Amino acid sequence: MSKISPIFFSLIIVLINSGCFVNPSVSIDDLGIEIPKEWSVPIYKSSVTKVDWLSSLDDEELNRYIETVKTESPDFLSIIENKKIGQFNANIKGAAIFPSVNLGYNSSESRQNLSAFGFADSFLNPQESDSSSQNSGSDDEVISFENKTFGFGFNYQWEVDVWGRLLNERKAARKDYEALKYDLSYLGFSLVVRSAILYYQGVEALAQSELSKESYNSLVDIRDLVKDRYKKGLRPSLDYRLAETSVSTAILEMESKKNQLVRINRQLEILSGKYPSGALLEQNKLPTNLPNIPASIPAAIVERRPDIRSLFLKVESNVNRVAQAKRNLLPGLMLTGSLGTSTQDFDEILNKNFGIWNLGLNVTAPIFNGRRLRSAVKVQEAVFKKSRQDLIKGLLQAFSEIEQLMYFDQSLVIQINALQLGVEQSKDAYNLSKERYDKGITTLESVLSTQRQYNSIKSQYLQLQRQSIENRLLLILAMGGDFDFSIEGSK
């Protein structure tokens, strides 16, 4: 073994002086994108600097539903399992840098006859060639022998990473896993936000359904009033027919709203891992307290978004893979060997006196492979350039999302304020038209028109309320979470 020591010593020196791997770090400054210090859309009604968006909605039923989604949703549980899969895949891809050691046991038994070697019985035993005592009286009997061997030991194989090829592969695998974690994190947060959005779509659907019932009951009252006066000859048949038509239309509208509510309820139940019975929501009031937007939001907050961090890591990972592909062009060093025992007696299998070992060193260098390795380098370089463009596109898309959501947020405030006044005025107009019709001053068409206008404006108001909540939650999602801007260490 002393002769082997210089080999191991040389390998240690090689390893100490090797490790030519790339440790890339990509920043937004490297991409040539100019980030403004402030958004082009001014922040509307800025206030606090930090807020928990879920708590600010002050909705206990929503909180319970979100907790159910986090613990029971198949989509959420799948995200957790995908994270585990990514971690184990990263371990597999990065394990090549370590030696492979296996524990082995073998046993073999063989039987061989001398005729296979061209020897006859008479050649080995000429004095007893005419005797049949050992060969059972048969001159044609062939002498045979048996052999048993047992072995126990360790086998190992190790590719010595002289050029840092395996280390670059390991670095790339770890960065891919980190990127996957960011992707899954963003997907999980997106699932929570979109669950809340779907929840409030259901709340709006329930409110719309109740509004359609209210409209139906109102039209039935009008129809009954017209019918009574028609029978007394105080109103023409046209009024009665118009009233009946309005009731029929209200029934259709009521069923349509009911179907929409049941459909959303089933989606909510599936999302939370429950049987889709279609009867989940009982709350019909949309919250008026929305998460406030802080007074100062730096545009660089986009860099903290998990999906953007994932894109950064994918670029860095591809830098490592380019380095790995280039190092595949260099010679490889493989160390192999075994250590154990070999004996014909099973009882001696652990006896060190029957020990055996071997050590091998293989050096291979690519000479000709049809440009396969060089083409692999070109592929990885193209993948790197593509990931860089994906990062630029992702950043620009993120900026666009936030700008548009903030712009729409301001527009929704203006629309809601306008409709809020419209709801009050249209309701008063409807009540006034009914009084005037009852006194015979106005026509039934006027009553039905103001009733439709009131329901339409009230329905739009509910829709805008829900859109305002949805837009604010999407803005939180686009910014990567709650409005906590301590983005140090996000790179």
PDB file of N, CA, C and O in Angstrom, residues 7 11 96-100 156-163 165-166 331-337 359-365:
ATOM      1  N   ILE A   7       0.273   8.248  -5.172  1.00  0.00           N
ATOM      2  CA  ILE A   7      -0.855   8.498  -6.080  1.00  0.00           C
ATOM      3  C   ILE A   7      -1.940   9.292  -5.371  1.00  0.00           C
ATOM      4  O   ILE A   7      -2.460  10.298  -5.883  1.00  0.00           O
ATOM      5  N   LEU A  11      -3.293  13.119  -6.057  1.00  0.00           N
ATOM      6  CA  LEU A  11      -4.696  13.429  -6.288  1.00  0.00           C
ATOM      7  C   LEU A  11      -5.168  14.546  -5.361  1.00  0.00           C
ATOM      8  O   LEU A  11      -5.935  15.430  -5.762  1.00  0.00           O
ATOM      9  N   ALA A  96     -23.010  13.506  -8.419  1.00  0.00           N
ATOM     10  CA  ALA A  96     -21.923  12.932  -9.227  1.00  0.00           C
ATOM     11  C   ALA A  96     -20.548  13.391  -8.752  1.00  0.00           C
ATOM     12  O   ALA A  96     -19.540  12.744  -9.057  1.00  0.00           O
ATOM     13  N   ILE A  97     -20.474  14.470  -8.006  1.00  0.00           N
ATOM     14  CA  ILE A  97     -19.182  14.970  -7.548  1.00  0.00           C
ATOM     15  C   ILE A  97     -18.595  14.105  -6.439  1.00  0.00           C
ATOM     16  O   ILE A  97     -17.390  14.138  -6.176  1.00  0.00           O
ATOM     17  N   PHE A  98     -19.425  13.280  -5.794  1.00  0.00           N
ATOM     18  CA  PHE A  98     -18.965  12.442  -4.694  1.00  0.00           C
ATOM     19  C   PHE A  98     -18.615  11.040  -5.198  1.00  0.00           C
ATOM     20  O   PHE A  98     -19.121  10.591  -6.226  1.00  0.00           O
ATOM     21  N   PRO A  99     -17.750  10.326  -4.473  1.00  0.00           N
ATOM     22  CA  PRO A  99     -17.442   8.944  -4.854  1.00  0.00           C
ATOM     23  C   PRO A  99     -18.673   8.053  -4.714  1.00  0.00           C
ATOM     24  O   PRO A  99     -19.548   8.310  -3.887  1.00  0.00           O
ATOM     25  N   SER A 100     -18.705   7.016  -5.517  1.00  0.00           N
ATOM     26  CA  SER A 100     -19.765   6.020  -5.429  1.00  0.00           C
ATOM     27  C   SER A 100     -19.181   4.780  -4.774  1.00  0.00           C
ATOM     28  O   SER A 100     -18.256   4.152  -5.323  1.00  0.00           O
ATOM     29  N   TYR A 156     -15.611   0.917  -5.246  1.00  0.00           N
ATOM     30  CA  TYR A 156     -15.835   2.357  -5.348  1.00  0.00           C
ATOM     31  C   TYR A 156     -15.398   2.863  -6.709  1.00  0.00           C
ATOM     32  O   TYR A 156     -14.567   2.261  -7.397  1.00  0.00           O
ATOM     33  N   GLN A 157     -16.027   3.980  -7.074  1.00  0.00           N
ATOM     34  CA  GLN A 157     -15.724   4.640  -8.343  1.00  0.00           C
ATOM     35  C   GLN A 157     -15.861   6.138  -8.125  1.00  0.00           C
ATOM     36  O   GLN A 157     -16.842   6.608  -7.555  1.00  0.00           O
ATOM     37  N   TRP A 158     -14.874   6.874  -8.590  1.00  0.00           N
ATOM     38  CA  TRP A 158     -14.869   8.315  -8.321  1.00  0.00           C
ATOM     39  C   TRP A 158     -14.270   9.047  -9.502  1.00  0.00           C
ATOM     40  O   TRP A 158     -13.120   8.810  -9.868  1.00  0.00           O
ATOM     41  N   GLU A 159     -15.083   9.945 -10.082  1.00  0.00           N
ATOM     42  CA  GLU A 159     -14.556  10.808 -11.133  1.00  0.00           C
ATOM     43  C   GLU A 159     -13.960  12.036 -10.455  1.00  0.00           C
ATOM     44  O   GLU A 159     -14.682  12.837  -9.847  1.00  0.00           O
ATOM     45  N   VAL A 160     -12.656  12.168 -10.536  1.00  0.00           N
ATOM     46  CA  VAL A 160     -11.971  13.285  -9.895  1.00  0.00           C
ATOM     47  C   VAL A 160     -12.256  14.557 -10.701  1.00  0.00           C
ATOM     48  O   VAL A 160     -11.955  14.632 -11.889  1.00  0.00           O
ATOM     49  N   ASP A 161     -12.839  15.539 -10.034  1.00  0.00           N
ATOM     50  CA  ASP A 161     -13.290  16.741 -10.725  1.00  0.00           C
ATOM     51  C   ASP A 161     -12.134  17.734 -10.881  1.00  0.00           C
ATOM     52  O   ASP A 161     -12.092  18.775 -10.209  1.00  0.00           O
ATOM     53  N   VAL A 162     -11.210  17.408 -11.780  1.00  0.00           N
ATOM     54  CA  VAL A 162     -10.018  18.228 -11.961  1.00  0.00           C
ATOM     55  C   VAL A 162     -10.372  19.621 -12.474  1.00  0.00           C
ATOM     56  O   VAL A 162      -9.830  20.631 -12.015  1.00  0.00           O
ATOM     57  N   TRP A 163     -11.307  19.695 -13.420  1.00  0.00           N
ATOM     58  CA  TRP A 163     -11.601  20.966 -14.091  1.00  0.00           C
ATOM     59  C   TRP A 163     -12.828  21.689 -13.530  1.00  0.00           C
ATOM     60  O   TRP A 163     -13.185  22.758 -14.008  1.00  0.00           O
ATOM     61  N   ARG A 165     -15.921  20.449 -13.646  1.00  0.00           N
ATOM     62  CA  ARG A 165     -17.117  20.149 -14.437  1.00  0.00           C
ATOM     63  C   ARG A 165     -18.275  19.718 -13.542  1.00  0.00           C
ATOM     64  O   ARG A 165     -19.397  20.226 -13.651  1.00  0.00           O
ATOM     65  N   LEU A 166     -17.981  18.776 -12.642  1.00  0.00           N
ATOM     66  CA  LEU A 166     -19.039  18.270 -11.764  1.00  0.00           C
ATOM     67  C   LEU A 166     -19.476  19.320 -10.751  1.00  0.00           C
ATOM     68  O   LEU A 166     -20.655  19.362 -10.368  1.00  0.00           O
ATOM     69  N   PRO A 331      -9.943  16.379 -20.740  1.00  0.00           N
ATOM     70  CA  PRO A 331      -9.778  14.987 -20.294  1.00  0.00           C
ATOM     71  C   PRO A 331     -10.459  14.743 -18.954  1.00  0.00           C
ATOM     72  O   PRO A 331     -10.584  15.644 -18.122  1.00  0.00           O
ATOM     73  N   GLY A 332     -10.878  13.483 -18.765  1.00  0.00           N
ATOM     74  CA  GLY A 332     -11.519  13.081 -17.521  1.00  0.00           C
ATOM     75  C   GLY A 332     -10.662  12.096 -16.760  1.00  0.00           C
ATOM     76  O   GLY A 332      -9.920  11.298 -17.347  1.00  0.00           O
ATOM     77  N   LEU A 333     -10.735  12.153 -15.423  1.00  0.00           N
ATOM     78  CA  LEU A 333      -9.934  11.288 -14.559  1.00  0.00           C
ATOM     79  C   LEU A 333     -10.873  10.472 -13.692  1.00  0.00           C
ATOM     80  O   LEU A 333     -11.673  11.021 -12.932  1.00  0.00           O
ATOM     81  N   MET A 334     -10.758   9.138 -13.800  1.00  0.00           N
ATOM     82  CA  MET A 334     -11.643   8.243 -13.056  1.00  0.00           C
ATOM     83  C   MET A 334     -10.809   7.337 -12.162  1.00  0.00           C
ATOM     84  O   MET A 334      -9.858   6.695 -12.620  1.00  0.00           O
ATOM     85  N   LEU A 335     -11.149   7.292 -10.895  1.00  0.00           N
ATOM     86  CA  LEU A 335     -10.468   6.448  -9.926  1.00  0.00           C
ATOM     87  C   LEU A 335     -11.411   5.314  -9.536  1.00  0.00           C
ATOM     88  O   LEU A 335     -12.547   5.559  -9.120  1.00  0.00           O
ATOM     89  N   THR A 336     -10.933   4.060  -9.701  1.00  0.00           N
ATOM     90  CA  THR A 336     -11.760   2.899  -9.373  1.00  0.00           C
ATOM     91  C   THR A 336     -10.971   1.967  -8.477  1.00  0.00           C
ATOM     92  O   THR A 336      -9.729   1.974  -8.469  1.00  0.00           O
ATOM     93  N   GLY A 337     -11.655   1.131  -7.737  1.00  0.00           N
ATOM     94  CA  GLY A 337     -10.964   0.170  -6.897  1.00  0.00           C
ATOM     95  C   GLY A 337     -11.923  -0.667  -6.096  1.00  0.00           C
ATOM     96  O   GLY A 337     -13.142  -0.481  -6.137  1.00  0.00           O
ATOM     97  N   LEU A 359      -6.625  -1.062  -7.236  1.00  0.00           N
ATOM     98  CA  LEU A 359      -6.790   0.363  -7.444  1.00  0.00           C
ATOM     99  C   LEU A 359      -6.508   0.665  -8.906  1.00  0.00           C
ATOM    100  O   LEU A 359      -5.492   0.223  -9.449  1.00  0.00           O
ATOM    101  N   GLY A 360      -7.419   1.387  -9.533  1.00  0.00           N
ATOM    102  CA  GLY A 360      -7.255   1.714 -10.945  1.00  0.00           C
ATOM    103  C   GLY A 360      -7.409   3.192 -11.202  1.00  0.00           C
ATOM    104  O   GLY A 360      -8.166   3.890 -10.518  1.00  0.00           O
ATOM    105  N   LEU A 361      -6.687   3.678 -12.170  1.00  0.00           N
ATOM    106  CA  LEU A 361      -6.754   5.090 -12.551  1.00  0.00           C
ATOM    107  C   LEU A 361      -6.926   5.148 -14.056  1.00  0.00           C
ATOM    108  O   LEU A 361      -6.072   4.674 -14.817  1.00  0.00           O
ATOM    109  N   ASN A 362      -8.068   5.726 -14.504  1.00  0.00           N
ATOM    110  CA  ASN A 362      -8.376   5.810 -15.928  1.00  0.00           C
ATOM    111  C   ASN A 362      -8.425   7.268 -16.353  1.00  0.00           C
ATOM    112  O   ASN A 362      -9.078   8.099 -15.712  1.00  0.00           O
ATOM    113  N   VAL A 363      -7.718   7.558 -17.414  1.00  0.00           N
ATOM    114  CA  VAL A 363      -7.729   8.903 -17.984  1.00  0.00           C
ATOM    115  C   VAL A 363      -8.264   8.819 -19.399  1.00  0.00           C
ATOM    116  O   VAL A 363      -7.748   8.055 -20.221  1.00  0.00           O
ATOM    117  N   THR A 364      -9.337   9.588 -19.676  1.00  0.00           N
ATOM    118  CA  THR A 364      -9.936   9.576 -21.015  1.00  0.00           C
ATOM    119  C   THR A 364     -10.006  11.010 -21.532  1.00  0.00           C
ATOM    120  O   THR A 364     -10.280  11.938 -20.775  1.00  0.00           O
ATOM    121  N   ALA A 365      -9.735  11.139 -22.809  1.00  0.00           N
ATOM    122  CA  ALA A 365      -9.797  12.455 -23.443  1.00  0.00           C
ATOM    123  C   ALA A 365     -10.583  12.346 -24.739  1.00  0.00           C
ATOM    124  O   ALA A 365     -10.326  11.444 -25.550  1.00  0.00           O
TER     125      ALA A 365
END
